[in-house]
């Protein structure tokens, strides 16, 4: 699922899709699940691979160590790549991955690191892996890269600069470009899998049929609420700015009138600059509106997805109910 | 210390002087005195002794000065010179008479020599450098003073004369006297004799020995420290005088043959009396305030000569008439408030005047007038208003005022009034009219009393001692009011302006109420219980009567406001909740208390707090909470109630702090703050915990009591592991937690246990146990009820139905009570349930929104808010144009409902409810929550 490419945004890259090796994917999943015990910090790692015309092949990956003091991340990355080269692993860093439960991955940090990656390697992208969703029965792996405008925006740290946002025509919907993810296994693996399926016949997988919707929805709602609060804060900031703007215009007008009067009296005009208006600094921990907006959009999308699935499940169960009232399912 | 005694070094105080260590070092002079007095005629002894005394005094100082000059003890020199001048001024009269104004030569010599000496020391720079700081300072002072003194016209002439032929021996008598003094010098301290002899170049050796032997004879015959006979006679004499003064006075007056003599005598007597009083005063003063010593000393010195002159002027008149006394009074009181006027002196003078006036049977009018002046003078004694009077000064003034009041009460023909002008006063014949306001005096006295109380440590015995005086204060006020009442205008009174005005009456009553309102009258409680007959007068009626008078007669809002506040306080104190509340509501005080003066605000706060406590005792928990909320939500409870200040107030200036200090209540009127806080927290708990349980997932849950939540949070944050509660707050927090669990027994045990009893509950009704027990019972009952409610809110979702019988067993309430509580909850749409009468069960409807639903609602609210804000923002941005007159567009935009309002959201809810009833109930709830949304008012 979730492997369709976004149409929005000028597709400035010739890369159309990402092809990820089964092995690399398994490693990502393993790492993320292991690190999921500490939800505060997301698991991160580097993807290695190569660029093949219009697709990016991810053949291997290695995790970043959980932030240990004194270890320089960049240094570690370079060392790892140097060490992997002798063992014949692709050593081109094509991107990085990050775990994020229930889609709360859009943040300034993500934007900034992705911007750095893209700066150095134009084709690089980020893979977001959602362990929670995977545990619920659906593998969730998404590949993103920043659009051109978003690159500009992040580079200049112009999140709060409305003019810039307007000029670049950046909204939360065209910040990211989603890439199609294709999972590819080598023929040997495919052969092994088919052999294994005969040895271990497939059991009935009912995980996906979980009818408990409340916890997931609640989690999402809570997240959206947090976002809303943040938006309100952002709002506040905007309001102040607007107020100041108004003040400024009024001040300037007064000054103009005054200057006109002075001119009439033959006095030198007062200086025009506005000395007592400092631009209001956004609070430090305030996430910019674009980011929060994007985050909210993702939540909403997820809720939509989830609900449509849940509804389908409910209808299914309902009809099962009617057909066999003796043995209700799922209870 | 000794300096005080030096000032009054008269024969009278000889005995006290001998106590002083410094005195011992100084030579006694009696021998010389006797040697001299021998030469004079016996008949004129009295008069002579006066002269003698002065001269001798002078000479002591002169000799001392000589000695110190030799020792170069500048400090002592300065004091001695000062004493000398003082003594000389005193002696002035004697000199005037005896020597027709001729200044004694030895005195002039001393001055001249002193100046020379000082100048020489001053010139000698090296030596000056070696002087200590104190010494050099006194040197400078002395030099300046001496120069100034010597440059005075008379003195300058004398000194010039002296300088013409300094070696000329002093005039006969004086010379002899000088020698005498020397003789006695050698007599008493022989050691210094060798030194003294060469220095006194003027004295002659041969005559000295003669004198010496003579002196010795005398000193043998009389022991040194006995006063001269004449003087001891006199002191006895004057003691007698005090008893039979009038007759003595008459005696003097009639027999005015030797006028001069008698005048002098009288004057002396007066003076001695005055001095004695002064001495007494000074001694007392000394004991009390050592720090004031210097200042007082200075003032006395300045004041003494003028006072003396005045007295002399008055005393010289042979006839003491009313006019004269009046003039005298005016003279004395004219000095009031002037700079350099000695306040103590003034008190003494007025005192004197009063005695004289009484002796001469002056009209009561005059006496009252003087008494007024006297009390005012005593009040004036303390200049700094923020410091308390000395208690015994207060005592004194208290007696004075009482005396005055008694007189006014007994002599109804004396009319006192503020509005009587000085010119309109009539002192000669009745009806007397005197300017003055007895009420102000009493009020002032009361203020001073409060100040004294505040000045003592509230936990000391001293405080109790002082507090004992309160009944005297009350008595005084009562008398004043009685006086005022007796002068109330009657129908037939012609001169209305001389009667008590309603305003004065109000003030008087208010003062009375001020002393009653905060006291608990047990009879009122007993009356309510029928233990005391209903017709027995209680403080309640007293307050009531006076306050009502004020309500109807007061023209200024201030007095009425105060009266209302005291009245409510008094009601609240005696559990008359409804009266207190009604009065409160009728007065509309809340609306304009913001504009009142700080003191009224303080009284308002006190009243509010008392009202809250009263409500609590009367199980009006919500009212109690509301009354206490304002006070308790501020961190500065102490300041709001004027009961001291909390520690961290750096933002106040010194001045403000002192003002705050000034407004503080005396300790016995304090309201126990811990009790207050506990009552508040417990009320908050009883309201807030069920509310919290009911609105667990409510987005718009308001905090009813911030400080209660603060306590809750605090305890959760501070401690990882909660021990058993120790402080009062911890108790309440623990109780709240128990209540949330639905465990009412634990809750009760936390709220009412030994420590809490000791700290809080026993303090109700001043520790009247049976009544405090009633409060406890009430509290237990409340806890049961509220816990039941909390329980139902919290756990209704796990029940399909609950038996009321089980509930009543669980909460030890009767089934009827449970029934009523549950019904109330259902009616208020707090609990979605219905009662099943036959089975006595509560059937839950299960219409409470699930967590998810409530969250969705919350989100919807938030988003609606957000959108609204966004629109406003947009409007603001466009509003730039609006400022130039295009407002219409903006408004139209704003009027469009931007997002589903309450109704639509409410409609949506119906879907969640299972069953129609539930949906309806939901609708109600949304409506209940409607108002805040509308209150946001017109959107712009």
Short mmCIF file of N, CA and C in Angstrom, two decimals, chain B residues 809-908:
data_model
loop_
_atom_site.label_atom_id
_atom_site.label_comp_id
_atom_site.label_asym_id
_atom_site.label_seq_id
_atom_site.Cartn_x
_atom_site.Cartn_y
_atom_site.Cartn_z
N UNK B 809 -26.07 1.75 52.18
CA UNK B 809 -25.20 1.00 53.09
C UNK B 809 -23.75 1.43 52.92
N UNK B 810 -23.41 1.62 51.67
CA UNK B 810 -22.03 1.96 51.36
C UNK B 810 -21.65 3.32 51.94
N UNK B 811 -22.57 4.22 51.87
CA UNK B 811 -22.23 5.58 52.29
C UNK B 811 -22.86 5.98 53.61
N UNK B 812 -23.48 5.01 54.25
CA UNK B 812 -24.09 5.24 55.56
C UNK B 812 -25.05 6.43 55.53
N UNK B 813 -25.76 6.50 54.44
CA UNK B 813 -26.80 7.51 54.34
C UNK B 813 -28.13 6.78 54.28
N UNK B 814 -29.15 7.48 54.64
CA UNK B 814 -30.45 6.82 54.57
C UNK B 814 -30.86 6.69 53.10
N UNK B 815 -31.72 5.73 52.84
CA UNK B 815 -32.14 5.51 51.46
C UNK B 815 -32.78 6.77 50.90
N UNK B 816 -33.51 7.45 51.76
CA UNK B 816 -34.16 8.68 51.32
C UNK B 816 -33.15 9.70 50.85
N UNK B 817 -32.05 9.82 51.61
CA UNK B 817 -31.01 10.77 51.23
C UNK B 817 -30.41 10.40 49.88
N UNK B 818 -30.11 9.13 49.76
CA UNK B 818 -29.54 8.68 48.50
C UNK B 818 -30.50 9.00 47.37
N UNK B 819 -31.73 8.71 47.63
CA UNK B 819 -32.76 8.97 46.63
C UNK B 819 -32.76 10.44 46.22
N UNK B 820 -32.70 11.28 47.20
CA UNK B 820 -32.77 12.71 46.87
C UNK B 820 -31.51 13.14 46.12
N UNK B 821 -30.37 12.62 46.53
CA UNK B 821 -29.13 13.02 45.84
C UNK B 821 -29.16 12.55 44.39
N UNK B 822 -29.56 11.30 44.21
CA UNK B 822 -29.57 10.76 42.85
C UNK B 822 -30.59 11.51 42.00
N UNK B 823 -31.73 11.79 42.60
CA UNK B 823 -32.76 12.52 41.84
C UNK B 823 -32.23 13.86 41.40
N UNK B 824 -31.56 14.52 42.33
CA UNK B 824 -31.02 15.83 42.01
C UNK B 824 -30.05 15.73 40.85
N UNK B 825 -29.23 14.71 40.89
CA UNK B 825 -28.25 14.54 39.82
C UNK B 825 -28.94 14.30 38.49
N UNK B 826 -30.01 13.53 38.55
CA UNK B 826 -30.71 13.24 37.30
C UNK B 826 -31.39 14.49 36.76
N UNK B 827 -31.99 15.24 37.66
CA UNK B 827 -32.68 16.46 37.23
C UNK B 827 -31.70 17.45 36.62
N UNK B 828 -30.55 17.55 37.26
CA UNK B 828 -29.55 18.49 36.74
C UNK B 828 -28.83 17.96 35.51
N UNK B 829 -29.27 16.81 35.03
CA UNK B 829 -28.66 16.20 33.86
C UNK B 829 -27.19 15.95 34.06
N UNK B 830 -26.85 15.67 35.30
CA UNK B 830 -25.45 15.32 35.55
C UNK B 830 -25.24 13.82 35.39
N UNK B 831 -26.32 13.11 35.65
CA UNK B 831 -26.22 11.65 35.61
C UNK B 831 -27.28 11.14 34.65
N UNK B 832 -26.84 10.39 33.67
CA UNK B 832 -27.80 9.88 32.70
C UNK B 832 -28.36 8.57 33.24
N UNK B 833 -29.41 8.68 33.95
CA UNK B 833 -29.97 7.49 34.57
C UNK B 833 -31.43 7.75 34.88
N UNK B 834 -32.11 6.70 35.29
CA UNK B 834 -33.47 6.91 35.75
C UNK B 834 -33.68 6.05 36.98
N UNK B 835 -34.65 6.44 37.75
CA UNK B 835 -34.90 5.71 38.98
C UNK B 835 -35.96 4.66 38.74
N UNK B 836 -35.71 3.50 39.24
CA UNK B 836 -36.72 2.45 39.16
C UNK B 836 -37.28 2.27 40.55
N UNK B 837 -38.44 2.83 40.77
CA UNK B 837 -38.98 2.90 42.12
C UNK B 837 -39.22 1.53 42.76
N UNK B 838 -39.92 0.61 42.05
CA UNK B 838 -40.25 -0.67 42.72
C UNK B 838 -39.02 -1.40 43.23
N UNK B 839 -37.96 -1.40 42.42
CA UNK B 839 -36.79 -2.17 42.86
C UNK B 839 -35.78 -1.29 43.58
N UNK B 840 -36.10 -0.04 43.73
CA UNK B 840 -35.19 0.89 44.40
C UNK B 840 -33.81 0.88 43.76
N UNK B 841 -33.77 0.96 42.46
CA UNK B 841 -32.47 0.96 41.79
C UNK B 841 -32.35 2.17 40.87
N UNK B 842 -31.13 2.48 40.60
CA UNK B 842 -30.83 3.52 39.62
C UNK B 842 -30.41 2.80 38.35
N UNK B 843 -31.11 3.05 37.30
CA UNK B 843 -30.78 2.38 36.04
C UNK B 843 -29.98 3.36 35.18
N UNK B 844 -28.80 2.96 34.81
CA UNK B 844 -27.95 3.85 34.03
C UNK B 844 -28.34 3.81 32.56
N UNK B 845 -28.31 4.93 31.94
CA UNK B 845 -28.63 4.96 30.52
C UNK B 845 -27.44 4.75 29.63
N UNK B 846 -26.32 4.87 30.22
CA UNK B 846 -25.08 4.69 29.45
C UNK B 846 -25.01 5.67 28.28
N UNK B 847 -25.32 6.85 28.53
CA UNK B 847 -25.25 7.81 27.44
C UNK B 847 -24.05 8.74 27.58
N UNK B 848 -23.31 8.48 28.58
CA UNK B 848 -22.09 9.27 28.69
C UNK B 848 -21.24 9.02 27.46
N UNK B 849 -20.68 10.04 26.91
CA UNK B 849 -19.85 9.81 25.73
C UNK B 849 -18.62 9.00 26.10
N UNK B 850 -18.23 8.20 25.18
CA UNK B 850 -17.01 7.43 25.44
C UNK B 850 -15.84 8.41 25.37
N UNK B 851 -14.72 7.89 25.72
CA UNK B 851 -13.55 8.74 25.72
C UNK B 851 -13.29 9.29 24.32
N UNK B 852 -13.48 8.40 23.37
CA UNK B 852 -13.23 8.81 21.99
C UNK B 852 -14.20 9.92 21.59
N UNK B 853 -15.44 9.73 21.99
CA UNK B 853 -16.43 10.73 21.61
C UNK B 853 -16.13 12.07 22.25
N UNK B 854 -15.80 12.00 23.51
CA UNK B 854 -15.55 13.29 24.16
C UNK B 854 -14.32 13.96 23.56
N UNK B 855 -13.39 13.10 23.15
CA UNK B 855 -12.22 13.69 22.52
C UNK B 855 -12.57 14.33 21.20
N UNK B 856 -13.44 13.65 20.49
CA UNK B 856 -13.85 14.20 19.20
C UNK B 856 -14.55 15.53 19.41
N UNK B 857 -15.37 15.57 20.44
CA UNK B 857 -16.07 16.82 20.74
C UNK B 857 -15.07 17.93 21.06
N UNK B 858 -14.11 17.52 21.86
CA UNK B 858 -13.09 18.46 22.26
C UNK B 858 -12.38 19.04 21.03
N UNK B 859 -12.06 18.11 20.15
CA UNK B 859 -11.34 18.53 18.95
C UNK B 859 -12.22 19.47 18.13
N UNK B 860 -13.48 19.11 18.06
CA UNK B 860 -14.39 19.96 17.28
C UNK B 860 -14.41 21.36 17.86
N UNK B 861 -14.47 21.41 19.18
CA UNK B 861 -14.46 22.72 19.83
C UNK B 861 -13.21 23.49 19.48
N UNK B 862 -12.13 22.77 19.60
CA UNK B 862 -10.85 23.43 19.36
C UNK B 862 -10.76 23.95 17.94
N UNK B 863 -11.20 23.13 17.05
CA UNK B 863 -11.11 23.53 15.65
C UNK B 863 -12.03 24.71 15.38
N UNK B 864 -13.20 24.66 16.00
CA UNK B 864 -14.12 25.77 15.79
C UNK B 864 -13.48 27.07 16.26
N UNK B 865 -12.88 26.96 17.43
CA UNK B 865 -12.16 28.11 17.95
C UNK B 865 -11.12 28.60 16.97
N UNK B 866 -10.42 27.62 16.48
CA UNK B 866 -9.30 27.94 15.62
C UNK B 866 -9.78 28.66 14.37
N UNK B 867 -10.79 28.10 13.81
CA UNK B 867 -11.30 28.70 12.58
C UNK B 867 -11.78 30.12 12.85
N UNK B 868 -12.42 30.24 13.97
CA UNK B 868 -12.92 31.55 14.33
C UNK B 868 -11.77 32.55 14.45
N UNK B 869 -10.76 32.09 15.13
CA UNK B 869 -9.58 32.95 15.29
C UNK B 869 -8.99 33.30 13.94
N UNK B 870 -8.97 32.30 13.13
CA UNK B 870 -8.38 32.51 11.81
C UNK B 870 -9.14 33.58 11.05
N UNK B 871 -10.43 33.49 11.19
CA UNK B 871 -11.24 34.49 10.51
C UNK B 871 -10.98 35.88 11.04
N UNK B 872 -10.86 35.90 12.33
CA UNK B 872 -10.59 37.19 12.95
C UNK B 872 -9.27 37.76 12.44
N UNK B 873 -8.36 36.84 12.29
CA UNK B 873 -7.04 37.27 11.82
C UNK B 873 -7.14 37.82 10.40
N UNK B 874 -7.88 37.10 9.63
CA UNK B 874 -8.07 37.52 8.25
C UNK B 874 -8.72 38.89 8.23
N UNK B 875 -9.70 39.02 9.08
CA UNK B 875 -10.41 40.28 9.18
C UNK B 875 -9.46 41.39 9.55
N UNK B 876 -8.59 41.07 10.46
CA UNK B 876 -7.63 42.07 10.89
C UNK B 876 -6.75 42.51 9.74
N UNK B 877 -6.38 41.50 8.96
CA UNK B 877 -5.50 41.84 7.84
C UNK B 877 -6.24 42.70 6.82
N UNK B 878 -7.47 42.32 6.62
CA UNK B 878 -8.26 43.14 5.71
C UNK B 878 -8.66 44.43 6.37
N UNK B 879 -8.69 44.36 7.70
CA UNK B 879 -9.17 45.50 8.48
C UNK B 879 -8.38 46.75 8.22
N UNK B 880 -7.23 46.58 7.69
CA UNK B 880 -6.45 47.77 7.36
C UNK B 880 -7.27 48.74 6.52
N UNK B 881 -8.07 48.10 5.67
CA UNK B 881 -8.91 48.96 4.84
C UNK B 881 -10.04 49.54 5.68
N UNK B 882 -10.48 48.72 6.65
CA UNK B 882 -11.59 49.17 7.45
C UNK B 882 -11.30 50.47 8.16
N UNK B 883 -10.08 50.64 8.49
CA UNK B 883 -9.74 51.87 9.19
C UNK B 883 -10.00 53.08 8.33
N UNK B 884 -10.06 52.83 7.07
CA UNK B 884 -10.34 53.97 6.20
C UNK B 884 -11.79 54.01 5.77
N UNK B 885 -12.63 53.42 6.57
CA UNK B 885 -14.04 53.63 6.36
C UNK B 885 -14.77 52.53 5.63
N UNK B 886 -14.10 51.44 5.34
CA UNK B 886 -14.79 50.36 4.65
C UNK B 886 -15.14 49.27 5.65
N UNK B 887 -15.73 49.67 6.75
CA UNK B 887 -16.02 48.71 7.82
C UNK B 887 -17.08 47.71 7.44
N UNK B 888 -18.00 48.10 6.60
CA UNK B 888 -19.15 47.25 6.30
C UNK B 888 -18.79 45.87 5.81
N UNK B 889 -17.86 45.83 4.91
CA UNK B 889 -17.46 44.54 4.35
C UNK B 889 -16.95 43.60 5.41
N UNK B 890 -16.12 44.14 6.21
CA UNK B 890 -15.51 43.34 7.28
C UNK B 890 -16.56 42.76 8.19
N UNK B 891 -17.51 43.59 8.52
CA UNK B 891 -18.51 43.13 9.46
C UNK B 891 -19.34 42.01 8.87
N UNK B 892 -19.71 42.24 7.64
CA UNK B 892 -20.53 41.24 6.98
C UNK B 892 -19.84 39.88 6.97
N UNK B 893 -18.60 39.96 6.76
CA UNK B 893 -17.81 38.75 6.74
C UNK B 893 -17.84 38.05 8.09
N UNK B 894 -17.70 38.89 9.11
CA UNK B 894 -17.67 38.33 10.47
C UNK B 894 -19.00 37.73 10.88
N UNK B 895 -20.07 38.26 10.36
CA UNK B 895 -21.38 37.79 10.80
C UNK B 895 -21.70 36.41 10.29
N UNK B 896 -21.07 36.05 9.26
CA UNK B 896 -21.37 34.72 8.71
C UNK B 896 -20.84 33.67 9.69
N UNK B 897 -21.72 32.77 10.08
CA UNK B 897 -21.21 31.76 11.02
C UNK B 897 -20.13 30.92 10.33
N UNK B 898 -19.00 30.90 10.86
CA UNK B 898 -17.88 30.29 10.18
C UNK B 898 -17.87 28.78 10.28
N UNK B 899 -18.49 28.25 11.30
CA UNK B 899 -18.31 26.84 11.58
C UNK B 899 -19.51 26.39 12.35
N UNK B 900 -19.84 25.11 12.25
CA UNK B 900 -20.97 24.64 13.04
C UNK B 900 -20.91 25.14 14.46
N UNK B 901 -21.94 25.82 14.89
CA UNK B 901 -21.97 26.32 16.26
C UNK B 901 -22.50 25.25 17.16
N UNK B 902 -22.77 25.65 18.37
CA UNK B 902 -23.24 24.71 19.39
C UNK B 902 -24.38 23.84 18.91
N UNK B 903 -25.32 24.46 18.22
CA UNK B 903 -26.51 23.70 17.86
C UNK B 903 -26.17 22.54 16.94
N UNK B 904 -25.32 22.82 16.00
CA UNK B 904 -25.02 21.75 15.05
C UNK B 904 -24.22 20.64 15.70
N UNK B 905 -23.29 21.04 16.50
CA UNK B 905 -22.50 20.03 17.20
C UNK B 905 -23.42 19.23 18.10
N UNK B 906 -24.32 19.96 18.75
CA UNK B 906 -25.25 19.30 19.65
C UNK B 906 -26.13 18.32 18.89
N UNK B 907 -26.56 18.73 17.73
CA UNK B 907 -27.38 17.86 16.92
C UNK B 907 -26.65 16.58 16.58
N UNK B 908 -25.41 16.74 16.29
CA UNK B 908 -24.58 15.59 15.95
C UNK B 908 -24.52 14.59 17.07
#
